[in-house]
XYZ file of C-alpha atoms in Angstrom:
464
model
C 18.267 3.234 -179.533
C 21.837 4.097 -180.328
C 21.657 6.377 -183.394
C 24.950 8.254 -183.154
C 26.930 7.843 -186.386
C 29.700 5.268 -186.177
C 31.951 7.683 -188.054
C 31.862 10.047 -185.086
C 32.970 7.197 -182.832
C 35.726 5.853 -185.079
C 38.334 4.319 -182.765
C 42.060 4.930 -182.843
C 42.373 1.169 -183.278
C 40.344 1.322 -186.501
C 42.571 4.076 -187.894
C 45.664 2.012 -187.101
C 44.094 -1.027 -188.763
C 43.470 0.955 -191.941
C 47.058 2.139 -191.907
C 48.247 -1.455 -191.551
C 46.097 -2.590 -194.480
C 47.388 0.224 -196.672
C 50.965 -0.589 -195.671
C 50.502 -4.256 -196.537
C 48.921 -3.346 -199.867
C 51.986 -1.275 -200.725
C 54.291 -4.240 -200.206
C 52.871 -6.639 -202.771
C 56.306 -6.974 -204.463
C 57.578 -8.875 -201.414
C 56.288 -12.466 -201.555
C 55.019 -14.132 -198.400
C 57.268 -16.863 -197.011
C 56.583 -20.332 -198.331
C 53.827 -21.907 -196.264
C 54.319 -25.178 -194.414
C 51.270 -27.435 -193.972
C 49.061 -25.808 -191.358
C 51.004 -22.562 -191.085
C 48.236 -20.606 -192.846
C 45.818 -21.627 -190.097
C 42.985 -19.460 -191.380
C 43.498 -19.942 -195.088
C 43.300 -16.586 -196.870
C 42.180 -14.938 -193.612
C 45.567 -15.696 -192.022
C 47.713 -12.847 -190.741
C 51.439 -13.162 -190.069
C 51.605 -11.279 -186.801
C 52.948 -12.181 -183.352
C 52.231 -8.970 -181.447
C 49.493 -8.084 -178.979
C 47.255 -7.329 -182.008
C 47.469 -10.879 -183.346
C 43.822 -11.603 -182.451
C 42.484 -8.109 -183.235
C 43.211 -7.531 -186.917
C 40.647 -7.825 -189.723
C 41.116 -10.645 -192.193
C 43.425 -9.355 -194.928
C 41.128 -10.539 -197.730
C 38.047 -8.504 -196.765
C 36.143 -6.672 -199.456
C 35.810 -2.899 -199.040
C 32.164 -3.317 -198.032
C 32.856 -5.952 -195.403
C 35.867 -4.039 -194.114
C 33.613 -1.026 -193.538
C 31.129 -3.202 -191.635
C 33.986 -4.802 -189.719
C 35.291 -1.411 -188.587
C 31.821 -0.295 -187.539
C 31.536 -3.498 -185.554
C 34.964 -2.870 -184.042
C 33.735 0.449 -182.647
C 30.598 -1.182 -181.237
C 32.602 -4.080 -179.800
C 34.611 -1.558 -177.764
C 31.629 0.633 -176.816
C 31.040 1.019 -173.074
C 27.376 1.011 -172.111
C 25.938 3.271 -169.429
C 22.718 3.397 -167.482
C 19.410 4.990 -168.349
C 18.292 6.602 -171.572
C 21.643 8.185 -172.443
C 21.779 9.285 -176.094
C 24.917 7.181 -176.621
C 25.181 3.564 -175.442
C 22.403 3.764 -172.873
C 20.470 0.802 -171.508
C 23.039 -1.016 -169.369
C 21.590 -3.416 -166.805
C 19.939 -3.024 -164.425
C 21.808 -6.221 -163.514
C 24.787 -7.315 -165.592
C 28.271 -8.866 -165.601
C 30.182 -6.346 -167.716
C 29.559 -3.121 -169.632
C 31.212 -3.854 -172.991
C 32.145 -6.707 -175.294
C 35.842 -5.902 -174.998
C 35.520 -5.876 -171.210
C 35.286 -9.674 -171.384
C 37.211 -10.329 -174.608
C 40.246 -8.141 -173.963
C 42.194 -7.709 -177.217
C 39.667 -10.162 -178.711
C 41.273 -12.933 -176.702
C 40.708 -15.170 -173.719
C 39.795 -13.605 -170.387
C 42.021 -14.098 -167.363
C 40.687 -15.641 -164.182
C 39.872 -12.571 -162.054
C 41.831 -11.774 -158.923
C 38.586 -10.421 -157.439
C 35.326 -12.179 -158.330
C 33.305 -9.156 -157.197
C 34.721 -6.968 -159.987
C 33.727 -6.913 -163.656
C 35.663 -9.466 -165.702
C 35.198 -12.138 -168.327
C 34.236 -14.731 -165.712
C 30.633 -15.575 -164.847
C 28.248 -18.371 -163.860
C 25.639 -20.015 -166.041
C 22.902 -21.325 -163.760
C 19.749 -23.434 -164.015
C 17.549 -25.845 -162.098
C 16.748 -29.460 -163.054
C 14.445 -29.760 -166.036
C 14.326 -28.143 -169.449
C 12.613 -25.184 -171.078
C 10.177 -25.407 -173.992
C 13.044 -25.914 -176.453
C 14.975 -28.465 -174.416
C 17.468 -25.938 -173.093
C 18.452 -25.088 -169.510
C 15.594 -24.186 -167.179
C 16.037 -20.779 -165.598
C 16.286 -20.281 -161.839
C 13.221 -18.411 -160.508
C 14.283 -14.837 -159.762
C 17.683 -15.306 -161.423
C 17.279 -16.710 -164.938
C 19.999 -18.753 -166.649
C 22.934 -16.433 -165.954
C 24.035 -15.059 -162.599
C 24.593 -11.270 -162.741
C 26.944 -10.014 -160.032
C 26.803 -6.295 -160.929
C 23.928 -3.790 -160.781
C 23.097 -0.156 -161.377
C 22.628 2.295 -158.540
C 19.234 1.705 -156.950
C 19.095 -1.972 -157.897
C 20.342 -5.052 -156.082
C 22.884 -7.294 -157.768
C 21.862 -10.928 -157.744
C 24.620 -11.847 -155.311
C 28.298 -12.735 -155.204
C 30.347 -15.530 -156.748
C 32.749 -17.461 -154.566
C 35.553 -19.960 -155.179
C 37.652 -22.053 -152.818
C 40.843 -23.631 -154.195
C 42.450 -26.945 -153.342
C 45.909 -27.800 -154.664
C 46.338 -31.320 -156.101
C 49.743 -32.728 -157.013
C 50.324 -34.710 -160.225
C 53.673 -36.460 -160.734
C 54.962 -37.111 -164.239
C 57.121 -40.049 -165.322
C 60.325 -38.001 -165.225
C 59.658 -37.030 -161.613
C 58.299 -33.544 -162.343
C 55.516 -32.545 -159.951
C 52.732 -30.318 -161.243
C 50.294 -28.637 -158.871
C 46.708 -28.424 -160.128
C 44.235 -26.111 -158.461
C 40.793 -27.631 -157.987
C 37.980 -25.071 -157.587
C 34.767 -25.364 -155.628
C 32.251 -22.700 -156.657
C 29.310 -21.300 -154.777
C 26.961 -18.310 -154.673
C 26.463 -16.154 -151.581
C 24.665 -13.002 -150.433
C 21.843 -13.387 -152.961
C 19.218 -10.655 -153.140
C 16.540 -13.286 -152.564
C 16.647 -16.945 -151.500
C 18.001 -19.250 -154.195
C 16.704 -22.821 -154.644
C 18.930 -25.501 -153.152
C 19.078 -27.471 -156.402
C 20.712 -24.729 -158.483
C 23.341 -26.021 -160.919
C 26.350 -23.743 -161.428
C 28.529 -23.753 -164.545
C 31.552 -21.419 -164.350
C 32.537 -19.909 -167.684
C 35.325 -17.651 -168.905
C 35.267 -15.562 -172.074
C 37.056 -17.182 -174.993
C 38.848 -15.702 -178.046
C 36.640 -14.364 -180.824
C 38.920 -14.598 -183.866
C 38.314 -17.200 -186.595
C 34.632 -17.602 -185.749
C 33.447 -17.043 -189.313
C 35.561 -19.944 -190.497
C 34.114 -22.214 -187.805
C 30.579 -21.164 -188.730
C 31.327 -21.952 -192.382
C 32.387 -25.568 -191.744
C 29.746 -27.733 -193.445
C 27.470 -29.442 -190.937
C 27.913 -32.795 -192.660
C 31.689 -32.598 -192.183
C 31.237 -32.103 -188.441
C 28.691 -34.882 -188.172
C 31.016 -37.219 -190.089
C 33.355 -37.107 -187.098
C 30.636 -37.866 -184.547
C 30.540 -41.305 -182.947
C 28.194 -40.916 -179.967
C 27.920 -44.674 -179.391
C 31.657 -45.303 -179.946
C 30.918 -47.814 -182.677
C 34.609 -48.008 -183.619
C 35.478 -48.853 -179.998
C 38.316 -46.316 -179.737
C 37.039 -44.759 -176.509
C 36.180 -41.472 -178.246
C 32.465 -40.659 -178.414
C 32.167 -37.199 -179.914
C 28.605 -36.028 -180.414
C 26.838 -32.989 -181.799
C 24.705 -30.621 -179.761
C 21.418 -29.448 -181.275
C 20.120 -26.198 -179.819
C 17.336 -23.671 -180.271
C 18.030 -20.973 -182.870
C 15.928 -17.867 -182.103
C 16.826 -16.392 -185.500
C 15.403 -19.238 -187.591
C 12.987 -20.491 -184.904
C 14.291 -24.030 -185.431
C 16.663 -26.489 -183.776
C 20.146 -26.239 -185.266
C 23.653 -27.606 -184.827
C 25.387 -25.952 -181.882
C 28.792 -24.528 -182.771
C 29.733 -21.857 -180.226
C 30.073 -21.592 -176.488
C 31.760 -24.001 -174.082
C 29.034 -26.613 -174.610
C 28.201 -25.664 -178.213
C 25.044 -24.000 -176.908
C 24.728 -21.395 -179.681
C 24.148 -22.186 -183.367
C 25.721 -19.019 -184.777
C 27.814 -15.997 -183.868
C 24.709 -13.836 -184.365
C 22.820 -15.763 -181.670
C 25.889 -15.865 -179.418
C 26.306 -12.087 -179.746
C 22.643 -11.402 -179.078
C 22.784 -13.552 -175.958
C 25.932 -11.817 -174.721
C 24.369 -8.376 -175.103
C 21.271 -9.489 -173.236
C 22.763 -11.625 -170.458
C 26.223 -10.105 -169.980
C 25.208 -6.450 -170.279
C 21.432 -6.313 -169.900
C 21.094 -4.827 -173.404
C 17.971 -5.787 -175.319
C 18.237 -6.425 -179.056
C 16.037 -7.722 -181.885
C 16.791 -11.394 -181.105
C 16.593 -10.912 -177.325
C 14.036 -8.092 -176.896
C 13.119 -8.855 -173.261
C 15.372 -7.796 -170.393
C 17.217 -10.720 -168.815
C 15.970 -9.445 -165.444
C 12.332 -9.068 -166.526
C 9.950 -10.289 -163.837
C 12.528 -10.002 -161.060
C 12.092 -7.647 -158.107
C 15.580 -6.284 -158.895
C 14.927 -6.100 -162.639
C 13.705 -3.828 -165.398
C 10.040 -4.651 -165.857
C 9.193 -1.823 -168.239
C 7.702 -2.505 -171.655
C 10.138 -1.085 -174.226
C 8.923 0.233 -177.560
C 12.122 -0.888 -179.278
C 15.336 -2.747 -178.389
C 18.286 -0.888 -176.860
C 20.503 -1.733 -179.839
C 19.214 -2.114 -183.378
C 19.738 -4.940 -185.856
C 22.442 -3.027 -187.715
C 24.578 -2.804 -184.586
C 24.040 -6.468 -183.794
C 24.917 -7.473 -187.363
C 28.019 -5.261 -187.441
C 29.355 -6.705 -184.170
C 28.599 -10.181 -185.490
C 30.419 -9.526 -188.765
C 33.343 -8.091 -186.807
C 33.648 -11.350 -184.879
C 33.186 -13.401 -188.042
C 35.954 -11.619 -189.949
C 38.868 -11.268 -187.534
C 42.074 -12.716 -188.952
C 43.577 -15.946 -187.680
C 47.245 -15.741 -186.636
C 49.613 -17.973 -188.590
C 51.396 -20.913 -187.057
C 55.024 -20.243 -186.229
C 58.322 -22.124 -186.522
C 56.685 -25.142 -188.104
C 60.026 -26.110 -189.692
C 61.810 -26.173 -186.318
C 62.873 -29.799 -185.622
C 61.491 -29.595 -182.093
C 58.088 -28.401 -183.380
C 58.095 -31.108 -186.068
C 58.751 -33.709 -183.389
C 56.059 -32.222 -181.153
C 53.475 -32.432 -183.929
C 54.269 -36.133 -184.338
C 53.869 -36.714 -180.590
C 50.565 -34.777 -180.636
C 49.245 -37.296 -183.138
C 50.888 -40.341 -181.574
C 49.431 -39.932 -178.066
C 45.913 -39.273 -179.380
C 45.407 -35.493 -179.045
C 44.450 -35.466 -182.712
C 41.476 -37.763 -182.027
C 39.450 -34.794 -180.752
C 41.539 -31.824 -181.854
C 41.007 -32.499 -185.574
C 43.662 -30.586 -187.462
C 41.863 -29.283 -190.543
C 38.614 -28.636 -192.374
C 37.674 -27.021 -195.648
C 34.945 -24.456 -195.153
C 31.781 -24.268 -197.201
C 29.967 -21.020 -197.929
C 28.846 -18.363 -195.475
C 26.237 -15.996 -196.871
C 27.528 -12.457 -197.289
C 31.078 -13.324 -196.256
C 32.871 -14.932 -199.207
C 36.188 -14.242 -197.474
C 35.703 -17.195 -195.105
C 34.243 -19.512 -197.736
C 36.112 -22.405 -199.374
C 39.155 -22.051 -197.129
C 41.477 -24.824 -195.943
C 41.805 -24.126 -192.220
C 43.646 -25.638 -189.257
C 41.641 -24.933 -186.082
C 42.440 -28.214 -184.258
C 38.897 -28.932 -183.113
C 36.204 -31.395 -184.163
C 33.414 -29.016 -183.007
C 31.894 -31.898 -181.028
C 31.052 -32.603 -177.398
C 33.189 -34.998 -175.372
C 32.955 -36.443 -171.868
C 35.897 -34.858 -170.044
C 35.442 -36.730 -166.773
C 34.393 -35.855 -163.251
C 37.215 -33.404 -162.585
C 36.003 -30.905 -165.196
C 32.291 -31.669 -164.862
C 29.928 -28.808 -164.077
C 27.004 -31.274 -163.752
C 24.751 -28.829 -165.631
C 23.153 -30.024 -168.890
C 22.716 -27.713 -171.867
C 20.423 -29.083 -174.581
C 22.071 -32.411 -175.603
C 25.273 -31.741 -173.658
C 25.346 -33.458 -170.289
C 27.123 -32.306 -167.156
C 30.458 -33.883 -168.108
C 30.576 -32.861 -171.751
C 32.404 -29.902 -173.296
C 33.021 -28.848 -176.875
C 36.566 -29.354 -178.133
C 38.263 -25.973 -178.061
C 40.186 -24.817 -181.169
C 43.926 -24.672 -180.497
C 44.875 -22.088 -183.139
C 46.516 -19.058 -181.550
C 47.129 -20.962 -178.289
C 50.786 -19.989 -178.094
C 49.965 -16.284 -178.444
C 47.655 -16.156 -175.417
C 50.220 -14.554 -173.133
C 51.282 -12.038 -175.793
C 47.737 -10.939 -176.614
C 45.986 -11.353 -173.270
C 48.765 -11.141 -170.699
C 48.127 -14.509 -169.053
C 48.023 -18.258 -169.679
C 44.789 -19.247 -167.887
C 43.028 -22.040 -169.782
C 39.962 -24.350 -169.715
C 36.309 -23.378 -169.370
C 36.790 -21.654 -166.013
C 40.409 -20.542 -166.251
C 41.568 -22.953 -163.548
C 44.598 -24.151 -165.525
C 47.594 -21.808 -165.340
C 49.489 -23.448 -168.178
C 49.088 -25.815 -171.111
C 50.540 -28.615 -168.996
C 47.927 -28.090 -166.281
C 45.160 -28.003 -168.888
C 46.272 -31.354 -170.319
C 46.465 -32.921 -166.867
C 42.840 -31.938 -166.192
C 41.727 -34.015 -169.214
C 39.893 -37.199 -168.254
C 36.934 -39.244 -169.416
C 37.383 -39.822 -173.140
C 40.800 -38.117 -172.922
C 42.105 -40.229 -170.021
C 44.330 -42.432 -172.185
C 45.860 -39.409 -173.903
C 46.525 -37.738 -170.559
C 48.198 -40.908 -169.276
C 50.384 -41.048 -172.379
C 51.333 -37.415 -171.823
C 52.365 -38.193 -168.248
C 54.627 -41.009 -169.515
C 56.544 -38.784 -171.943
C 60.216 -38.143 -171.389
C 61.202 -34.592 -170.508
C 62.485 -34.072 -174.039
C 59.315 -35.363 -175.703
C 57.049 -33.387 -173.389
C 58.956 -30.185 -174.152
C 58.670 -30.918 -177.877
C 54.913 -31.382 -177.595
C 54.563 -28.109 -175.697
C 56.765 -26.407 -178.287
C 54.335 -27.533 -181.003
C 51.283 -26.355 -179.062
C 52.915 -22.983 -178.486
C 53.648 -22.765 -182.222
C 49.940 -22.935 -183.099
């Protein structure tokens, strides 16, 4: 159990954040610039910042109590776990993918595709075998579970190594521009024990964590109102909801988070990340992810390796990060790009706005007009992006529509522009060209755009 006072571990980042809040509070005589529709992407949680801290700042409207919890969670989010029964942050592993939350979500943003798959990064494999568990979720691989851990403590065997082979595919646009897409083929090698031949592999990369409280506060009925699983309106778009097991409420609930909407809340997502990514037990996931494995921790623990307070603080931290404002929305090129975004059908899945409902204990994210550009639903994205691994109601071709807010700040905050569920796309253009299935018509319309119109569309996306 980690019992060291958070005040003794107060990060330099937290001190700087407090200074920023105080500075902003002292400048109340200077009005904010007039907002254009959608510029305040996170409602009152919006922050007007374009630096490397754009994803890492607390919402400016936090109460003193929630700001204190947020800063505690900030410290825990950055905490590096170590092996054994260390008095501070012990309990790592014995098999794991990374040793901290921030190790995957660098600067609270999107992870880059790693240059070396054998090293710790924000990239990993979800795995399973055909069938479903008692709640209808993925069925774990005997000896490996539902996540492949490629790191281990001294004295233990890692589960194996991830491998990727790339193939370059050329796409030619209407103006003659040729774009090279890299198609990955993933595999697992050097496993510590034989792996079944029917293992399904789903590559995943860590996604940004800002704005999550707003997404959790969107009323379920508003999300379901956009669903059309049988395409009754015959528009080719068949968004559907995923219903998943919630270990907190012990019920099935609407999936909201993860690449296939496999988690119902940030609390459950955080608990799963501690357990699977780091091998850290917690009140929602009290059993080691490696329990029962010959390379695992099979001891019976009296209490979890982090307590509920830590889990709740990290969750609140993720729920209350500010959303960066949209930029240059009055630029004629951005205005034109927004119109093209709607005209070619991007808006059919990337729904521009919602008004949040209430989120217990966090009034700051409640009743906010937000612009995340997602419908929170699953869509068939075609064979090219398929992982062929089901997850509850999501089939092997379906992925949840990613929010687009903050997209244009990815390079500033995270130092790269890798996109999509596995980081294969190296640019927004590549990401669009990988769209297929329900998005095939939109992709084809994108390919037909003139150079000028395509640049305008990209200018809009980079303004989000």
